[in-house]
PDB file of C-alpha atoms in Angstrom:
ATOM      1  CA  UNK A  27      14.959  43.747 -40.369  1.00 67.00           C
ATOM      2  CA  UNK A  28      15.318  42.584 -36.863  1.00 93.00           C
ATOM      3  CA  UNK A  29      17.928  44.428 -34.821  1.00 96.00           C
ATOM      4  CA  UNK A  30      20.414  41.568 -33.832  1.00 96.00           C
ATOM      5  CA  UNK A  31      20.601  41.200 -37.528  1.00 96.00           C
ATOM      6  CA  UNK A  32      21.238  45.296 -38.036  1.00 96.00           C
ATOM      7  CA  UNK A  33      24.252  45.223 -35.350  1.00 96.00           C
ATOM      8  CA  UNK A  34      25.461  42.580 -36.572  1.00 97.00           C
ATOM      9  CA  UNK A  35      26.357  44.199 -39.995  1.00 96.00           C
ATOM     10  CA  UNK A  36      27.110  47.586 -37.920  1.00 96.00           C
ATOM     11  CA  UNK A  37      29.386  45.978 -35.836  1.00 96.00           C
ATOM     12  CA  UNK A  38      31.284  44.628 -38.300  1.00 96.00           C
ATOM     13  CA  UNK A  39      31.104  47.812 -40.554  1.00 95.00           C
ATOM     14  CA  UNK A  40      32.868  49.272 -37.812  1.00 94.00           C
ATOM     15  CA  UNK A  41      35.163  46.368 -36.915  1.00 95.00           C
ATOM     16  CA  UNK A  42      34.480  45.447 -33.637  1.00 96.00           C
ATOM     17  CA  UNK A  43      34.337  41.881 -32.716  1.00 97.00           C
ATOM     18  CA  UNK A  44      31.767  40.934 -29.708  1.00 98.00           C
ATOM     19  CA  UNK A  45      30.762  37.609 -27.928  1.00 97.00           C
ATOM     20  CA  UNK A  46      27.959  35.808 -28.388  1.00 97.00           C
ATOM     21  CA  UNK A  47      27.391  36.762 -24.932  1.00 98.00           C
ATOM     22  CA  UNK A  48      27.829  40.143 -25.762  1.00 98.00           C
ATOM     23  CA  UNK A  49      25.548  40.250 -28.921  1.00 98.00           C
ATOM     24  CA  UNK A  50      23.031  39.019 -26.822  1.00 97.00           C
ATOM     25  CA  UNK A  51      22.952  41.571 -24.046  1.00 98.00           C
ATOM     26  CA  UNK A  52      23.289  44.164 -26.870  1.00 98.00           C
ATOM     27  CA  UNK A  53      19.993  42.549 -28.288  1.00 98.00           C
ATOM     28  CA  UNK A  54      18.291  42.823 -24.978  1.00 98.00           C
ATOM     29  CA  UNK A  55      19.149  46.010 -23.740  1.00 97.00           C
ATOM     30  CA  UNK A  56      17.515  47.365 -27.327  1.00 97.00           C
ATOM     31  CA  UNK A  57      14.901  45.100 -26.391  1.00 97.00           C
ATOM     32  CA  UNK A  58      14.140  46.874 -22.600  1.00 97.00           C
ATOM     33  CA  UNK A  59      15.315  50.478 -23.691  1.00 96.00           C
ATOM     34  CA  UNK A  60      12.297  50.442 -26.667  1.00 95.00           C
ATOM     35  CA  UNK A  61       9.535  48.602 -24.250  1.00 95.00           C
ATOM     36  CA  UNK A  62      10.569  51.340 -21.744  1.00 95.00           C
ATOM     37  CA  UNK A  63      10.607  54.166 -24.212  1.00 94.00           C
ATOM     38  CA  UNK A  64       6.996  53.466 -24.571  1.00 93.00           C
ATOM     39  CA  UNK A  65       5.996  54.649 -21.368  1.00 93.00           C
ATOM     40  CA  UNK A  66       9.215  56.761 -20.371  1.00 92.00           C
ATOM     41  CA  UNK A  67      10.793  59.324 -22.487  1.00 90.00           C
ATOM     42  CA  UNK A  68      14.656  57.580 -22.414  1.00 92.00           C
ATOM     43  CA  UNK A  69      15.766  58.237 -26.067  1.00 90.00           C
ATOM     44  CA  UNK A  70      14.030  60.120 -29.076  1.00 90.00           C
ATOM     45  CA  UNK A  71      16.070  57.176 -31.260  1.00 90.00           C
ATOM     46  CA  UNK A  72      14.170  53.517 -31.390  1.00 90.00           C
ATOM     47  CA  UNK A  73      14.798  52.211 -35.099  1.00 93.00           C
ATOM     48  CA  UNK A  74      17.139  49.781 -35.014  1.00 93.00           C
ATOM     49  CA  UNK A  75      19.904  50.904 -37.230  1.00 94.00           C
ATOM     50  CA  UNK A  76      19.806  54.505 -35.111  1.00 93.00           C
ATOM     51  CA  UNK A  77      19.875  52.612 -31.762  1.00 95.00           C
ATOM     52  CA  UNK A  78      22.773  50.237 -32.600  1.00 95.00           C
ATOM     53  CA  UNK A  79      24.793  53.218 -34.931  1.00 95.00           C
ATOM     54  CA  UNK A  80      24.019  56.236 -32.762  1.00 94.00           C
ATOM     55  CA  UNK A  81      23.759  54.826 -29.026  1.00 96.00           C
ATOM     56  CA  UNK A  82      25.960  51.319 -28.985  1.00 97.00           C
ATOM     57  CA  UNK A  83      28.449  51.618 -31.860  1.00 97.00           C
ATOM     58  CA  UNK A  84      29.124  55.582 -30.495  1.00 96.00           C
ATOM     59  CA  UNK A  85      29.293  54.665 -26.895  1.00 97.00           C
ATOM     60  CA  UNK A  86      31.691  51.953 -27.813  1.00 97.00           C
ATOM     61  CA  UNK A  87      33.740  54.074 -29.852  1.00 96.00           C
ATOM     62  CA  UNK A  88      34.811  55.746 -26.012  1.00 97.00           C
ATOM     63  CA  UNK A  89      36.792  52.432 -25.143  1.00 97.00           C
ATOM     64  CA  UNK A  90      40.476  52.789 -24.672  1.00 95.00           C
ATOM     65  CA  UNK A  91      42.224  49.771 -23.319  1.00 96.00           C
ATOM     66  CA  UNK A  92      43.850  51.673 -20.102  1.00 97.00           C
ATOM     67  CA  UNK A  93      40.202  51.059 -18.907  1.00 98.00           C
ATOM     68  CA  UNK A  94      40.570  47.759 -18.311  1.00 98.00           C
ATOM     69  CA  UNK A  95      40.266  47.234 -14.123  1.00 98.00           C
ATOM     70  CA  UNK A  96      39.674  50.989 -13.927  1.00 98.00           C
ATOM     71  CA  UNK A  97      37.001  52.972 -12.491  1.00 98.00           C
ATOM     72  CA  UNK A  98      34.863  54.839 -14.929  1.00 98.00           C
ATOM     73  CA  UNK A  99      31.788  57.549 -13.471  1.00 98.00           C
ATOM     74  CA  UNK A 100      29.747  58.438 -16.721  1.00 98.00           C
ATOM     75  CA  UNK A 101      27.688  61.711 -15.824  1.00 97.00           C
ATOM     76  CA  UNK A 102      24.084  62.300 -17.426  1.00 94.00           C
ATOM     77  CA  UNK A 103      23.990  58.759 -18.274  1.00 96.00           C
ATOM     78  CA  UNK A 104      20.541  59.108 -19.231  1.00 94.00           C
ATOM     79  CA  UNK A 105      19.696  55.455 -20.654  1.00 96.00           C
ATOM     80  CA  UNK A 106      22.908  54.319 -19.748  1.00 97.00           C
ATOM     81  CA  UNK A 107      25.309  56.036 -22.795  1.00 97.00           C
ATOM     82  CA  UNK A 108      28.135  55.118 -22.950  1.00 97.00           C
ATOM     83  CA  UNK A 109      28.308  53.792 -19.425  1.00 98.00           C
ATOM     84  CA  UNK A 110      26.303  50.680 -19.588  1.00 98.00           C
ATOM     85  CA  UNK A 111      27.671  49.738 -23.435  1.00 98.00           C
ATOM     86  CA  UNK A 112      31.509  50.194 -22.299  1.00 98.00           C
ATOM     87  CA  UNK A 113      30.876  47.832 -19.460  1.00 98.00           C
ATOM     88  CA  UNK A 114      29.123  45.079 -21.833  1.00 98.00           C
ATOM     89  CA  UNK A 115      32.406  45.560 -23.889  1.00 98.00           C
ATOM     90  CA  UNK A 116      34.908  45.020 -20.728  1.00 98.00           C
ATOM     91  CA  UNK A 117      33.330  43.598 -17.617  1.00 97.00           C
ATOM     92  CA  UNK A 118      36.455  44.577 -15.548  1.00 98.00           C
ATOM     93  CA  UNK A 119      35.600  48.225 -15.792  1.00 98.00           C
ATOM     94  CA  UNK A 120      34.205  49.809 -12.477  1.00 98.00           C
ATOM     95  CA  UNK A 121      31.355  52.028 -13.639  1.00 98.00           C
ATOM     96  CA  UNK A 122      29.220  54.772 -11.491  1.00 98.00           C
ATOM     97  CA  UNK A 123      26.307  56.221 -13.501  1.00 97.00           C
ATOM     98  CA  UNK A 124      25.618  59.297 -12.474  1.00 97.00           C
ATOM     99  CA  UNK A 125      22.156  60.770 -13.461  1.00 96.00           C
ATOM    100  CA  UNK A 126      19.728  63.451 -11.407  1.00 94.00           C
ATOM    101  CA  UNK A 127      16.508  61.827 -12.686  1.00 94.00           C
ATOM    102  CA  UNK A 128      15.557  58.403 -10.446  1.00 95.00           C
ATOM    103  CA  UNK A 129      13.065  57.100 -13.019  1.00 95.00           C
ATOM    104  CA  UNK A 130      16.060  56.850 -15.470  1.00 96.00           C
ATOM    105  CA  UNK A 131      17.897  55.324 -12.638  1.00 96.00           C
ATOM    106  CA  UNK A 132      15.564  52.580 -12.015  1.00 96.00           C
ATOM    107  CA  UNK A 133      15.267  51.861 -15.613  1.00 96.00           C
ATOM    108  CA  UNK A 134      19.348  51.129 -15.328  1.00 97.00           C
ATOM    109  CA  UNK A 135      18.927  48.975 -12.593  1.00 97.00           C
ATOM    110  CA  UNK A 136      15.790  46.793 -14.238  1.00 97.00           C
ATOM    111  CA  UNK A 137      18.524  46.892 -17.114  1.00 97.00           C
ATOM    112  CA  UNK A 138      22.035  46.280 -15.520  1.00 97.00           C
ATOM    113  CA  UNK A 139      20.114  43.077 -13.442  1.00 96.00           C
ATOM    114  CA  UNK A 140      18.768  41.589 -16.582  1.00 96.00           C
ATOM    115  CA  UNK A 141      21.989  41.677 -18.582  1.00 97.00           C
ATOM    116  CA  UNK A 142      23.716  40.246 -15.774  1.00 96.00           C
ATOM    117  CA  UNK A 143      26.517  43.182 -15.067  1.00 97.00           C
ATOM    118  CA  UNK A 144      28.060  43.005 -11.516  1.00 92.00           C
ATOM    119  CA  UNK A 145      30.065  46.176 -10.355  1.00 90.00           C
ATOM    120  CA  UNK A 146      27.825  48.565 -11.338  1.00 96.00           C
ATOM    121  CA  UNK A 147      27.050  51.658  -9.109  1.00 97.00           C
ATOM    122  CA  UNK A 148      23.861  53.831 -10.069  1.00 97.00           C
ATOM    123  CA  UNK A 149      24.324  57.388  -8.324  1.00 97.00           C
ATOM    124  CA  UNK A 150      20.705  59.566  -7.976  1.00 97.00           C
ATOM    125  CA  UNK A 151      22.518  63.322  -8.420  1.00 94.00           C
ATOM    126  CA  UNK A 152      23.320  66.564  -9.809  1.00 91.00           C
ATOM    127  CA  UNK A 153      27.032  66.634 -11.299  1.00 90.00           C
ATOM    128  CA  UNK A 154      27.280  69.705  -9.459  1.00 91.00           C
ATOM    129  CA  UNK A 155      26.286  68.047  -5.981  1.00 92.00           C
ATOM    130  CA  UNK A 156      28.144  64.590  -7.538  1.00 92.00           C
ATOM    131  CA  UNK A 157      31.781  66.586  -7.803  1.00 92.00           C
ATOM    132  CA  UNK A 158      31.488  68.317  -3.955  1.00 93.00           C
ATOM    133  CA  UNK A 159      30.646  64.696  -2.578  1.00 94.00           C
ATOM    134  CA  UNK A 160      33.931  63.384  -0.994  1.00 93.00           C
ATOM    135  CA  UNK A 161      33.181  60.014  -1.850  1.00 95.00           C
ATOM    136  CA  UNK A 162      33.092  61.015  -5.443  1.00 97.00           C
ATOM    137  CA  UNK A 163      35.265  63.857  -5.838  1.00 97.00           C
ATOM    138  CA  UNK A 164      38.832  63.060  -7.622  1.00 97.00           C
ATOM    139  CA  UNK A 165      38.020  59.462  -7.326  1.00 97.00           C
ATOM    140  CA  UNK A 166      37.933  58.047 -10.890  1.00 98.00           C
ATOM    141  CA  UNK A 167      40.225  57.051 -13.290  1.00 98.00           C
ATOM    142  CA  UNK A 168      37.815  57.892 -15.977  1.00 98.00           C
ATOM    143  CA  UNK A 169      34.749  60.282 -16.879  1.00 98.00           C
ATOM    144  CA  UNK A 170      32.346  60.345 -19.424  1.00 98.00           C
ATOM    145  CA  UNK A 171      29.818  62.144 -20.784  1.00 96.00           C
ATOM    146  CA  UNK A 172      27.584  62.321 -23.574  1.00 91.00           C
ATOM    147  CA  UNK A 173      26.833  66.063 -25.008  1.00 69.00           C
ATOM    148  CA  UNK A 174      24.852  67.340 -22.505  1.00 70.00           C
ATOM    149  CA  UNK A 175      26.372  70.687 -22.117  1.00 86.00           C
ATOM    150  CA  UNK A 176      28.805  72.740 -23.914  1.00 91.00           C
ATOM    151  CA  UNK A 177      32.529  71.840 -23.027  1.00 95.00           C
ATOM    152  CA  UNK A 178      33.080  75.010 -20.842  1.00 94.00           C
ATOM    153  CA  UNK A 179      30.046  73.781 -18.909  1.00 94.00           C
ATOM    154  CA  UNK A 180      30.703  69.980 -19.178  1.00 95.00           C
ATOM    155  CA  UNK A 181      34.268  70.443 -17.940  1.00 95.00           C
ATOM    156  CA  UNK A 182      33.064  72.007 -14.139  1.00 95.00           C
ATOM    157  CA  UNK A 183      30.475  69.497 -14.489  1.00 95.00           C
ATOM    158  CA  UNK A 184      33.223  66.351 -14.898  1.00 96.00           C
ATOM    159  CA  UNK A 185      36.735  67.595 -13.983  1.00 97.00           C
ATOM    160  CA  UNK A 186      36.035  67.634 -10.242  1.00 97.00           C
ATOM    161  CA  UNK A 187      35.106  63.648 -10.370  1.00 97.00           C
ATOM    162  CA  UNK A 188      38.346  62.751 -12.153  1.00 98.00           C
ATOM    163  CA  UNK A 189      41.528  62.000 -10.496  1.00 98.00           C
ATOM    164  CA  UNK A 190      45.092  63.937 -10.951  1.00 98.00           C
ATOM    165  CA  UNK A 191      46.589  61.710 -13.561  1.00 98.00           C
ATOM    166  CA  UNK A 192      42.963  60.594 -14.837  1.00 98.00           C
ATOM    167  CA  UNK A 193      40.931  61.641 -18.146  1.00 98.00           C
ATOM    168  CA  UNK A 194      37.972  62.962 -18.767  1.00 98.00           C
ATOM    169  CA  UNK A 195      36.461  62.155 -22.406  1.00 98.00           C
ATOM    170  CA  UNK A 196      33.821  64.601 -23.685  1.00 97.00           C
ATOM    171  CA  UNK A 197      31.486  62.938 -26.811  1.00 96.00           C
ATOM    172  CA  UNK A 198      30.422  65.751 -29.323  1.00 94.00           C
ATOM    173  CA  UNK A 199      29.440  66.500 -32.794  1.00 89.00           C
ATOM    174  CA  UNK A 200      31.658  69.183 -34.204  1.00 86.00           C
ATOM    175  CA  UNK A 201      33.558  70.726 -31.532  1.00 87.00           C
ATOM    176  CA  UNK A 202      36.512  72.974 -32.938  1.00 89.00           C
ATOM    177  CA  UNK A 203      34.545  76.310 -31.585  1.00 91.00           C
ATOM    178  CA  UNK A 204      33.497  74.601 -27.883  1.00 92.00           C
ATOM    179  CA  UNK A 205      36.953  73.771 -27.376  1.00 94.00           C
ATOM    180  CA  UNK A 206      38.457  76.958 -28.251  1.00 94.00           C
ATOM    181  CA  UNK A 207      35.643  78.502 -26.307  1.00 94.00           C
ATOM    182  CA  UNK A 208      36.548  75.884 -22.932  1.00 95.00           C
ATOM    183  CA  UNK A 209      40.452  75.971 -23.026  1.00 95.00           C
ATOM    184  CA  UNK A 210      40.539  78.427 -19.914  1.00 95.00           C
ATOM    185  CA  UNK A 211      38.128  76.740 -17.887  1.00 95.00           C
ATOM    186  CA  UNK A 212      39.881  73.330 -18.485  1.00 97.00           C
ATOM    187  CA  UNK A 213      42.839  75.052 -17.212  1.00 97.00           C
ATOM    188  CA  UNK A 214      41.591  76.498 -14.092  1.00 97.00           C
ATOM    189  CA  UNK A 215      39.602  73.422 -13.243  1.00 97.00           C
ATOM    190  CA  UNK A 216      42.848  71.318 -13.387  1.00 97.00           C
ATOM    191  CA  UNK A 217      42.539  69.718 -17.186  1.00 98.00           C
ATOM    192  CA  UNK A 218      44.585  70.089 -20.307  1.00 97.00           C
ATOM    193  CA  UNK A 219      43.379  69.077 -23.643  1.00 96.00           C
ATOM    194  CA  UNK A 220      45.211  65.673 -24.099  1.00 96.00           C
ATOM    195  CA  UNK A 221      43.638  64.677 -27.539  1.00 95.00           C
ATOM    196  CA  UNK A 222      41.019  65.352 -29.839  1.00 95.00           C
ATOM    197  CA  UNK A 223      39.867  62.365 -32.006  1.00 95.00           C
ATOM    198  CA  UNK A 224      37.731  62.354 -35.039  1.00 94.00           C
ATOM    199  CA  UNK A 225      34.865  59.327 -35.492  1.00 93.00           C
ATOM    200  CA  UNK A 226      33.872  57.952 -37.912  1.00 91.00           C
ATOM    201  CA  UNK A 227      30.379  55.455 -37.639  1.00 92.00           C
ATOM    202  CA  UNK A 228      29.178  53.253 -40.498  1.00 89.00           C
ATOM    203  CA  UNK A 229      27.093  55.025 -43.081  1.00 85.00           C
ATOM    204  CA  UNK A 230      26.806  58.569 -40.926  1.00 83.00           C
ATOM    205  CA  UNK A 231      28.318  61.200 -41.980  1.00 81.00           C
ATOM    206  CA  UNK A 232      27.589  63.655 -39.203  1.00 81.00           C
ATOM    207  CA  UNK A 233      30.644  64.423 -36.849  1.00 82.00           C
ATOM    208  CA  UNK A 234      31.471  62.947 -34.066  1.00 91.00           C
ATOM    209  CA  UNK A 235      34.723  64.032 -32.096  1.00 95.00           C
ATOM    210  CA  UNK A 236      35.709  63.148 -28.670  1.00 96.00           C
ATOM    211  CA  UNK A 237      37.779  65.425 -26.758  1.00 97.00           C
ATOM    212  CA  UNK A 238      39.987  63.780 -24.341  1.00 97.00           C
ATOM    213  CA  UNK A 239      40.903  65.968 -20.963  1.00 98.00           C
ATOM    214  CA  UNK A 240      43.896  65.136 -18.975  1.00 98.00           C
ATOM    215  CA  UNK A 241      43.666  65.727 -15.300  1.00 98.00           C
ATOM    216  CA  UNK A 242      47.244  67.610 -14.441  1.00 98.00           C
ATOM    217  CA  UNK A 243      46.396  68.837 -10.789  1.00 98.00           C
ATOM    218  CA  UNK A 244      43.724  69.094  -8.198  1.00 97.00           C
ATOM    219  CA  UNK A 245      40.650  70.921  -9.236  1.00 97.00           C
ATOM    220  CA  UNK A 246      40.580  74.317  -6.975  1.00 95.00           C
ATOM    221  CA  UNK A 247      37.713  73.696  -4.278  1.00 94.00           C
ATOM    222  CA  UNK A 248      35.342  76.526  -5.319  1.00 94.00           C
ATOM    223  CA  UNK A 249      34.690  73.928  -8.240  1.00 93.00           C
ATOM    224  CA  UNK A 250      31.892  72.657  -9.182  1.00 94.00           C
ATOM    225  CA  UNK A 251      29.424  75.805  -8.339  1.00 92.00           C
ATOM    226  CA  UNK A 252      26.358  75.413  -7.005  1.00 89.00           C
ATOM    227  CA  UNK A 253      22.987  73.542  -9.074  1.00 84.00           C
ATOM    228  CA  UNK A 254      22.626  76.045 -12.223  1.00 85.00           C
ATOM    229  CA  UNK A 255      25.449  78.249 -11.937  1.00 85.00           C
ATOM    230  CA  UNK A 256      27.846  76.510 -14.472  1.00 84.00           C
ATOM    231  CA  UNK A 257      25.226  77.124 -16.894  1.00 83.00           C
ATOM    232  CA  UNK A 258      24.234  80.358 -16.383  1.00 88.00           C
ATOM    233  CA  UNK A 259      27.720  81.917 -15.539  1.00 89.00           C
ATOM    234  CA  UNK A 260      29.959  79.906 -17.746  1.00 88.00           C
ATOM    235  CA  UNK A 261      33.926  79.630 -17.012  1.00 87.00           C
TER     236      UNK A 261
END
């Protein structure tokens, strides 16, 4: 089965309604990510029903309508989850992707020219290095971020980035025990635990929770550590 005519049927499993426009970007990014897959290790998930469930349907599931105009940085954006899918969804959104490895980065920019999405800004950095930039720092209305750390990690990683009044929104599998674990670093980096919302994604039933972080004041300006340190010394 050909993939436009998998999302298609996983799209409307999961009630979203796209453009023909849209579909067709969707088409061709699966298109480039697969071709580039072949020579650069982007995603360990190529069949089509995986890439459309697991990478577009789950990126998309992120969207909240408060984006609309805002600016959104999405951190370890890899092959562009859930960064580049959000902004096929709702052009208006200003995104950053933020990601230390420039091969991935050119990949996004091949990408974000062929599909035609203006207002795109692809960042070559750490987090770490990312949240003590002062062009960066405290400057978006959104963050996201796509499992690559535990929460307590993730948070010193992301919370620097977002501005007082902003959210942060952290995609996981099952996530009870990381958030219980993270609750005092949120705190001290500025957050509070706004939400927690379960997904659901047509025919998986793995979890998938995203934990939405509120950010209530400035982070402190220790924050983020240096490369490594949130990882080995965990708040």
């Amino acid at each position: 089965m050909e993939f436009k005519e998998v999302f298609l049927d996983k799209i409307k499993q999961a009630q979203i309604t796209l453009t023909e426009r849209q579909i067709d970007q969707f088409v061709r990014y699966y298109e480039l990510l697969t071709e580039t897959n072949k020579v650069m290790n982007l995603t360990a998930l190529t069949e089509p029903e995986d890439v459309a469930v697991k990478h577009f349907i789950d990126s998309l599931t992120v969207y909240d309508g408060a984006m609309h105009n805002a600016t959104l940085a999405d951190v370890g954006t890899g092959a562009g989850f859930p960064g580049v899918p959000l902004k096929i969804y709702d052009s208006s959104i200003k995104i950053t992707l933020l990601d230390s490895l420039a091969k991935r980065l050119k990949f996004l920019e091949t990408l974000t020219g062929e599909l035609g999405l203006q207002n795109i800004v692809r960042i070559h950095a750490r987090a770490e290095d990312g949240g003590r930039d002062k062009k960066l720092r405290e400057q978006f209305d959104f963050v996201t971020a796509r499992a690559v750390a535990r929460l307590n990690v993730l948070a010193e990683f992301c919370l620097p980035l977002v501005k007082v009044g902003g959210r942060f929104i952290a995609m996981k599998g099952e996530a009870a025990e990381e958030i219980r674990e993270a609750e005092q670093a949120i705190a001290l980096l500025g957050g509070r635990i706004a939400g927690i919302k379960d997904i659901k994604l047509p025919n998986l039933a793995d979890r998938r929770t995203l934990v939405i972080i509120e950010k209530i004041k400035t982070t402190p300006n220790k924050y983020p550590r240096k490369a490594g340190m949130a990882a080995k010394e965990p708040l």
